[in-house]
PDB file of C-alpha atoms in Angstrom:
ATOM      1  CA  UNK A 109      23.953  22.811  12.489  1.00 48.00           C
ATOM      2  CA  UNK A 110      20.690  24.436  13.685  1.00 52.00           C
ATOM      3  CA  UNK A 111      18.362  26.300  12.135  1.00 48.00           C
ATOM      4  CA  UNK A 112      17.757  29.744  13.672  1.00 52.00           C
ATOM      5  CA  UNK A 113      14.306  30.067  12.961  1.00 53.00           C
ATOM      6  CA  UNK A 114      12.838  26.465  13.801  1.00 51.00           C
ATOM      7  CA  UNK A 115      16.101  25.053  16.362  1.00 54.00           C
ATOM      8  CA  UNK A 116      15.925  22.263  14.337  1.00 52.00           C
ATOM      9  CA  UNK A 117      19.152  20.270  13.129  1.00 61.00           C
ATOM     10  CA  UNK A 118      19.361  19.861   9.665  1.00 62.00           C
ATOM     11  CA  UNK A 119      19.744  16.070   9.718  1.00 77.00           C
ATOM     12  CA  UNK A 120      16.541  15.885  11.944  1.00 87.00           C
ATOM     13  CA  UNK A 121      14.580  18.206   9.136  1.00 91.00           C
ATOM     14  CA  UNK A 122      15.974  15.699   6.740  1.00 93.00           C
ATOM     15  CA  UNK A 123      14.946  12.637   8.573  1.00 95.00           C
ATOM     16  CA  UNK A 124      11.229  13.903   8.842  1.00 95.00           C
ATOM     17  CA  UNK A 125      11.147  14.819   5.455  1.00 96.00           C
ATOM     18  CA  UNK A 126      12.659  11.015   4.278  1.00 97.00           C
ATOM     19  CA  UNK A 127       9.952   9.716   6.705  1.00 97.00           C
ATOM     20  CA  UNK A 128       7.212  11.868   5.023  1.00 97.00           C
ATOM     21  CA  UNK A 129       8.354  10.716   1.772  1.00 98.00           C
ATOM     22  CA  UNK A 130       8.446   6.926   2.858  1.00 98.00           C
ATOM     23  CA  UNK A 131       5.360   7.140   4.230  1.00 97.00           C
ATOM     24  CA  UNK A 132       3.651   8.231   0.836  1.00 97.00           C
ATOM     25  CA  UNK A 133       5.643   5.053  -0.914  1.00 98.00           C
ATOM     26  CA  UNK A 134       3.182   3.248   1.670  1.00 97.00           C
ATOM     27  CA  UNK A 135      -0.098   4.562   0.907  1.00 96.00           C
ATOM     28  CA  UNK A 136       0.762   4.227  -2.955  1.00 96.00           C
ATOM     29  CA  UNK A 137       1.214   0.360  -2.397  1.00 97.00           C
ATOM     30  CA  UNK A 138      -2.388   0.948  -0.628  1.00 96.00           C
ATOM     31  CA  UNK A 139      -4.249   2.793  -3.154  1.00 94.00           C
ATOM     32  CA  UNK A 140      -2.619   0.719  -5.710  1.00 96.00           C
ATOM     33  CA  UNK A 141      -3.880  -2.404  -4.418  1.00 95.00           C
ATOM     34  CA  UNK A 142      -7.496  -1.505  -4.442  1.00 94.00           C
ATOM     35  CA  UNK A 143      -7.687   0.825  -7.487  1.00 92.00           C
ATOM     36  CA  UNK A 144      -6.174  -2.456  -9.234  1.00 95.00           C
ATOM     37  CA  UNK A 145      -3.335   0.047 -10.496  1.00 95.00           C
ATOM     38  CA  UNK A 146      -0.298  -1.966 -11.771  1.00 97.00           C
ATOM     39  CA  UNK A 147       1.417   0.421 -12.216  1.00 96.00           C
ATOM     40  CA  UNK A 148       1.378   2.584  -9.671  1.00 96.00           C
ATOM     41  CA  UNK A 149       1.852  -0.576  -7.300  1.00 97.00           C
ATOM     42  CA  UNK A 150       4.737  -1.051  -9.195  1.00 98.00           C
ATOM     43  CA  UNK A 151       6.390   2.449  -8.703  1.00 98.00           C
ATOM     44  CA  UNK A 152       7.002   1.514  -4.998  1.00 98.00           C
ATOM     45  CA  UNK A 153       9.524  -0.850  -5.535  1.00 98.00           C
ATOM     46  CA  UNK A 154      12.758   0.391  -7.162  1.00 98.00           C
ATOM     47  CA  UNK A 155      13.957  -2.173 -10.495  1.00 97.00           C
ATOM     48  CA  UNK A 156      15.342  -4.721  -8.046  1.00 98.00           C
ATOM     49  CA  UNK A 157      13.081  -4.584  -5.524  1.00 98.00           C
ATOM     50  CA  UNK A 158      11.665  -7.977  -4.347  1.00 98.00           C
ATOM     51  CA  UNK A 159       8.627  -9.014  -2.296  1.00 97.00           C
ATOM     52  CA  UNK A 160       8.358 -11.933   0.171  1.00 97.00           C
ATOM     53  CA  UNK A 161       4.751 -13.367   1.438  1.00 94.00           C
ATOM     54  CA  UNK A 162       6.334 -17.048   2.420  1.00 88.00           C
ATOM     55  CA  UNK A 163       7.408 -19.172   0.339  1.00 82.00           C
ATOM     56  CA  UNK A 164       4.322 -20.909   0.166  1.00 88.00           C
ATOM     57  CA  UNK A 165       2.583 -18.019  -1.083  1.00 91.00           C
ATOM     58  CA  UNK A 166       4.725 -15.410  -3.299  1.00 95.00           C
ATOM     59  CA  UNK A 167       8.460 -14.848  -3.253  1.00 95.00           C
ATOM     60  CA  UNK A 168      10.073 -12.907  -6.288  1.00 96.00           C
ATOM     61  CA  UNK A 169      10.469  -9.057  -7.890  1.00 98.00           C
ATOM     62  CA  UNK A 170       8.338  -5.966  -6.728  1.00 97.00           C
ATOM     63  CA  UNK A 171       6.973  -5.899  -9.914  1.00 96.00           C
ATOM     64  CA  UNK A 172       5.649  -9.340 -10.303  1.00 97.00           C
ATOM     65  CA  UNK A 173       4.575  -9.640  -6.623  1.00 97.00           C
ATOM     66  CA  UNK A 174       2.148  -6.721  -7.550  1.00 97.00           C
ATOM     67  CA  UNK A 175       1.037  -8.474 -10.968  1.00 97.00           C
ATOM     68  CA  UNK A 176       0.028 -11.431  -8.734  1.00 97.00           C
ATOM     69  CA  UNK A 177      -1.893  -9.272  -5.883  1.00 96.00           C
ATOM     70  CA  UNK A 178      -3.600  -7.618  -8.684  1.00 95.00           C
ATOM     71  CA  UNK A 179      -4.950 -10.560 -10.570  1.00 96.00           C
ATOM     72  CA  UNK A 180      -5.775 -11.808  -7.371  1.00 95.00           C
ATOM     73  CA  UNK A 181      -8.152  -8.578  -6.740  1.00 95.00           C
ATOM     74  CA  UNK A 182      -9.482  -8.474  -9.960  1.00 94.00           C
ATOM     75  CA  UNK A 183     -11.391 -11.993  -8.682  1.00 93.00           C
ATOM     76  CA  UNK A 184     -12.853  -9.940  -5.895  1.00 94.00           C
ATOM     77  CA  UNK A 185     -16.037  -8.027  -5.889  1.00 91.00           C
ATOM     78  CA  UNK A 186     -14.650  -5.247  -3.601  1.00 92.00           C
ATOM     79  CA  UNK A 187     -11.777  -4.626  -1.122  1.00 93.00           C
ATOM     80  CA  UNK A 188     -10.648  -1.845   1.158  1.00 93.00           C
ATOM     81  CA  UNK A 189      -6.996  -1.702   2.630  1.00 95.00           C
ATOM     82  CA  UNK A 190      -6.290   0.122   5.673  1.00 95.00           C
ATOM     83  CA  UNK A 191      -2.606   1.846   6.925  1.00 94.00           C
ATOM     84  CA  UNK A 192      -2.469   2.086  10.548  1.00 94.00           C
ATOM     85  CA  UNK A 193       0.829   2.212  13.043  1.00 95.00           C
ATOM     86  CA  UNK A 194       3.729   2.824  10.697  1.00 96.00           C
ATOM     87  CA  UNK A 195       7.464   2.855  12.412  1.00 97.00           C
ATOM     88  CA  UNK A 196      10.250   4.282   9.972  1.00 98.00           C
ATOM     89  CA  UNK A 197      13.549   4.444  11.117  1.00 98.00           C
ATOM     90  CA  UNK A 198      15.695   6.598   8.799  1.00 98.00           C
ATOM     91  CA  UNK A 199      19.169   6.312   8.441  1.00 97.00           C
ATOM     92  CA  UNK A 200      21.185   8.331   5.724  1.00 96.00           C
ATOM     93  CA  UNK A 201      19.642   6.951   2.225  1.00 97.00           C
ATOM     94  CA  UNK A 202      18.576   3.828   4.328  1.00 98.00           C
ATOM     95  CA  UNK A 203      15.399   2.878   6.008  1.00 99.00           C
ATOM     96  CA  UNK A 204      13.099   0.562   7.733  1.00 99.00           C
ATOM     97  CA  UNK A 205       9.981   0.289   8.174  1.00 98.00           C
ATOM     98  CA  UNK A 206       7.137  -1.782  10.007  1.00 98.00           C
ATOM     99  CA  UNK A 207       3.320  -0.832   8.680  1.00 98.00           C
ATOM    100  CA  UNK A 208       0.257  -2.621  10.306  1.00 98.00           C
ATOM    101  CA  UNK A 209      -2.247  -3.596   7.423  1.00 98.00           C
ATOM    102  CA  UNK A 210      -6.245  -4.293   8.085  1.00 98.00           C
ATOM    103  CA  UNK A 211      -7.592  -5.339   4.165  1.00 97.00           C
ATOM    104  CA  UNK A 212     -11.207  -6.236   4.125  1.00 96.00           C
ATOM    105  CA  UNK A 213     -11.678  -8.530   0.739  1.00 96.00           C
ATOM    106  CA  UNK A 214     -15.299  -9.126  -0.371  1.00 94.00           C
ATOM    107  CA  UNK A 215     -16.201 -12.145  -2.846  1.00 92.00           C
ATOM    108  CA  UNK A 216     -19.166 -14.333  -3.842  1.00 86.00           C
ATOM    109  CA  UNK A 217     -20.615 -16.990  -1.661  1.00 85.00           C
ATOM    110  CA  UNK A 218     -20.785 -20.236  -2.512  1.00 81.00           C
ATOM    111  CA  UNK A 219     -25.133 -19.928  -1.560  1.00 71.00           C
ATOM    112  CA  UNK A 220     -25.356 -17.317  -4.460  1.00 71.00           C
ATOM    113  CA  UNK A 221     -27.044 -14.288  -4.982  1.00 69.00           C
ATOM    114  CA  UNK A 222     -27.454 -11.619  -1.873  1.00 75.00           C
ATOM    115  CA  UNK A 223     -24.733 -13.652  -0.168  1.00 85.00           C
ATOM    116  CA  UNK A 224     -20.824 -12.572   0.315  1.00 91.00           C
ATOM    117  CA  UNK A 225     -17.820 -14.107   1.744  1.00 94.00           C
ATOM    118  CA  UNK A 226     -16.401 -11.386   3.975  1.00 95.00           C
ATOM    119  CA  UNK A 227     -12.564 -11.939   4.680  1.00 96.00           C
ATOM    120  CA  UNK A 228     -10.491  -9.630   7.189  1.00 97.00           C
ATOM    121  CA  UNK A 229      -6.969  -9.353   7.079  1.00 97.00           C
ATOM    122  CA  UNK A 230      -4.452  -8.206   9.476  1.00 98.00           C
ATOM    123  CA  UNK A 231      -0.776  -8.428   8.813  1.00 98.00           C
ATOM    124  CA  UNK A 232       2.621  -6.306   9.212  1.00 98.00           C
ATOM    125  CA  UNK A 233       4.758  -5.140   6.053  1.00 98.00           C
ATOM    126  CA  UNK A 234       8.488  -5.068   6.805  1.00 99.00           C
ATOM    127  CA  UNK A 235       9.757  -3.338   4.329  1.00 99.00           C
ATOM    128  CA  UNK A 236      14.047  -1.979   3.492  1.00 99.00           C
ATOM    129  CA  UNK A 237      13.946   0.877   1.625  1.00 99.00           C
ATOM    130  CA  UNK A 238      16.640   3.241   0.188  1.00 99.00           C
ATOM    131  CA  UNK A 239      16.798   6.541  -1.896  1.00 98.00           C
ATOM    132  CA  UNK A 240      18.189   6.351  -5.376  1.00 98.00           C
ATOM    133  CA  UNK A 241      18.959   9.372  -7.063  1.00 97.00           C
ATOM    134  CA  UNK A 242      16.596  11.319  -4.661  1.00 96.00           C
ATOM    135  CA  UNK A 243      13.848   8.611  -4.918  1.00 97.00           C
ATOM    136  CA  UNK A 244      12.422   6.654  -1.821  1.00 98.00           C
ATOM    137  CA  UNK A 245      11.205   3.284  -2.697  1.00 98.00           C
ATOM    138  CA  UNK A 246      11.025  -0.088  -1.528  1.00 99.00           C
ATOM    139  CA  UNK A 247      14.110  -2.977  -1.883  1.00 99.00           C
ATOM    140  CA  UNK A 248      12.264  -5.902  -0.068  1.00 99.00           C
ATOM    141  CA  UNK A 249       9.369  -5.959   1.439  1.00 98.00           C
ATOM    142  CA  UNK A 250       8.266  -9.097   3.899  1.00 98.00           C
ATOM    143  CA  UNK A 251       4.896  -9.697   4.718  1.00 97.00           C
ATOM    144  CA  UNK A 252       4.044 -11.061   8.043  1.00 97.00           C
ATOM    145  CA  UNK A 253       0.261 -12.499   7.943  1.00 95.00           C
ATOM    146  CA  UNK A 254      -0.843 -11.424  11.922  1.00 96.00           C
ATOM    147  CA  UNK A 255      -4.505 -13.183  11.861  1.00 96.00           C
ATOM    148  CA  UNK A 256      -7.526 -13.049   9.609  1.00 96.00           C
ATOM    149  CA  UNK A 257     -11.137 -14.720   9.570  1.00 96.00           C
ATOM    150  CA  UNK A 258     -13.824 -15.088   6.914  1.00 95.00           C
ATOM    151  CA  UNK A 259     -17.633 -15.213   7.595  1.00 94.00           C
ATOM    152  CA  UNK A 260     -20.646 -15.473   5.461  1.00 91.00           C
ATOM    153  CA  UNK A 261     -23.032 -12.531   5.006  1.00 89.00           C
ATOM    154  CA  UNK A 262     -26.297 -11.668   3.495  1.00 85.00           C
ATOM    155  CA  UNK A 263     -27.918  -8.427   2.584  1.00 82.00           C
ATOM    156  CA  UNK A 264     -24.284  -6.691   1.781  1.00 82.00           C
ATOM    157  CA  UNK A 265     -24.598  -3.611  -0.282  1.00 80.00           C
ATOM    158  CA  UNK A 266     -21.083  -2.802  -2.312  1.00 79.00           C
ATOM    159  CA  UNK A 267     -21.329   0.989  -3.169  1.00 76.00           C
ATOM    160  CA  UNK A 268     -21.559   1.952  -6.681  1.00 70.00           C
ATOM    161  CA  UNK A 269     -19.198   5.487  -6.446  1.00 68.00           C
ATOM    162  CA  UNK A 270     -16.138   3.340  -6.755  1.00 66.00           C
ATOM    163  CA  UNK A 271     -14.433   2.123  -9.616  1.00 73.00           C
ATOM    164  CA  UNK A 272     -11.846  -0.459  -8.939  1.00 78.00           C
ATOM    165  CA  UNK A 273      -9.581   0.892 -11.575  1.00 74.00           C
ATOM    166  CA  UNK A 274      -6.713   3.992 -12.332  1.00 78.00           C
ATOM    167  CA  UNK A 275     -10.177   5.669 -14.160  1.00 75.00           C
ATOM    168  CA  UNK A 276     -11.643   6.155 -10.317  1.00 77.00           C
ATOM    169  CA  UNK A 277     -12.825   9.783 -10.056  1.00 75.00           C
ATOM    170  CA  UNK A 278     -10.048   9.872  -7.285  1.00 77.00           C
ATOM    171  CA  UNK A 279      -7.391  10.560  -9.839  1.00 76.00           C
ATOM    172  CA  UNK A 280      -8.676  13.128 -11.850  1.00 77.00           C
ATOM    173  CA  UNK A 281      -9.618  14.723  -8.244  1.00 77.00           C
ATOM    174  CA  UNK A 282      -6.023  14.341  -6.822  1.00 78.00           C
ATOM    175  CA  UNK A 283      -4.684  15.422 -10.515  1.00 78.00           C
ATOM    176  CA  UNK A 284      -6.723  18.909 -10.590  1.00 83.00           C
ATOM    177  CA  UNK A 285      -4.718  19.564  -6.991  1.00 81.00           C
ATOM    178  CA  UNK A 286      -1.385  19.667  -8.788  1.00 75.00           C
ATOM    179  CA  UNK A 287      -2.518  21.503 -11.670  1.00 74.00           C
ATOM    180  CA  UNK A 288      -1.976  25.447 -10.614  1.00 66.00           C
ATOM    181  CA  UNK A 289      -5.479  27.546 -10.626  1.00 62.00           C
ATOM    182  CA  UNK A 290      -7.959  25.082 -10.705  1.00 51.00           C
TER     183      UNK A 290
END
């Protein structure tokens, strides 16, 4: 059926709304990885949700796989992750997904002080997700590794207005949008 006012079928209203909604399960897994936020990683996945990087790297549960990242970023001095192209295809309470990542991970160089090992990252998430009692979240997620390259640099400045944890003034910004009159 059609909506009057917008000619818009209901099941396409519903498909851009899932896609809306599966698009902010991505930038959580995003945010989470560079606020270091375990939890918030976490809430991407549903209970049984599992991650693959290869089984050389990480295979197991949602959970853990973020547990892992995170310990992993905690050993870096800064890192940015970037969302670009992101195909959902919706279907039902079923969906897929294929998100380009770019992360740029900063940590010390081996020559010491005012030096920095930059490493760039670019990679695909292929990701299954379903909704569960109205909730949008991940059941496996693949990671494809595209390309990356690490140089050497000196003279680096790492910013000082981020903090690489859930206490970033991000949240309490963010929070103050969903609280009605402020």
């Amino acid at each position: 059926m059609t909506d009057a006012g917008t000619g818009v079928a209901g099941g396409e209203l519903r498909d851009v709304v899932a896609k809306a909604e599966i698009h902010e399960v991505l930038l959580r897994y995003f945010r989470a990885m560079d606020r270091i936020d375990d939890e918030l990683g976490c809430s991407i996945f549903h209970e049984d949700g599992t991650g693959d990087y290869g089984a050389d790297i990480f295979s197991g549960s949602g959970p853990d796989l973020i547990r892992w990242l995170n310990d992993y970023n905690r050993t870096l001095l800064a890192s940015h992750h970037q969302m670009s192209n992101a195909t959902i295809e919706v279907s039902g309470d079923a969906a897929a997904s294929e998100t380009y990542v770019t992360a740029t991970l900063v940590m010390p160089a081996p020559q010491g002080v005012g030096h920095h090992v930059v490493r760039r990252v670019h990679g695909r998430y292929l990701d299954a997700l379903s909704r569960r009692n109205g909730r949008w979240a991940i059941d496996h997620r693949r990671y494809r590794r595209d390309f990356f390259w690490e140089e050497t640099v000196a003279g680096l400045t790492i910013g000082s207005g981020a903090d690489r944890t859930p206490s970033d003034q991000s949240y309490a910004h963010l929070a103050a949008a969903r609280t009605p009159g402020v």
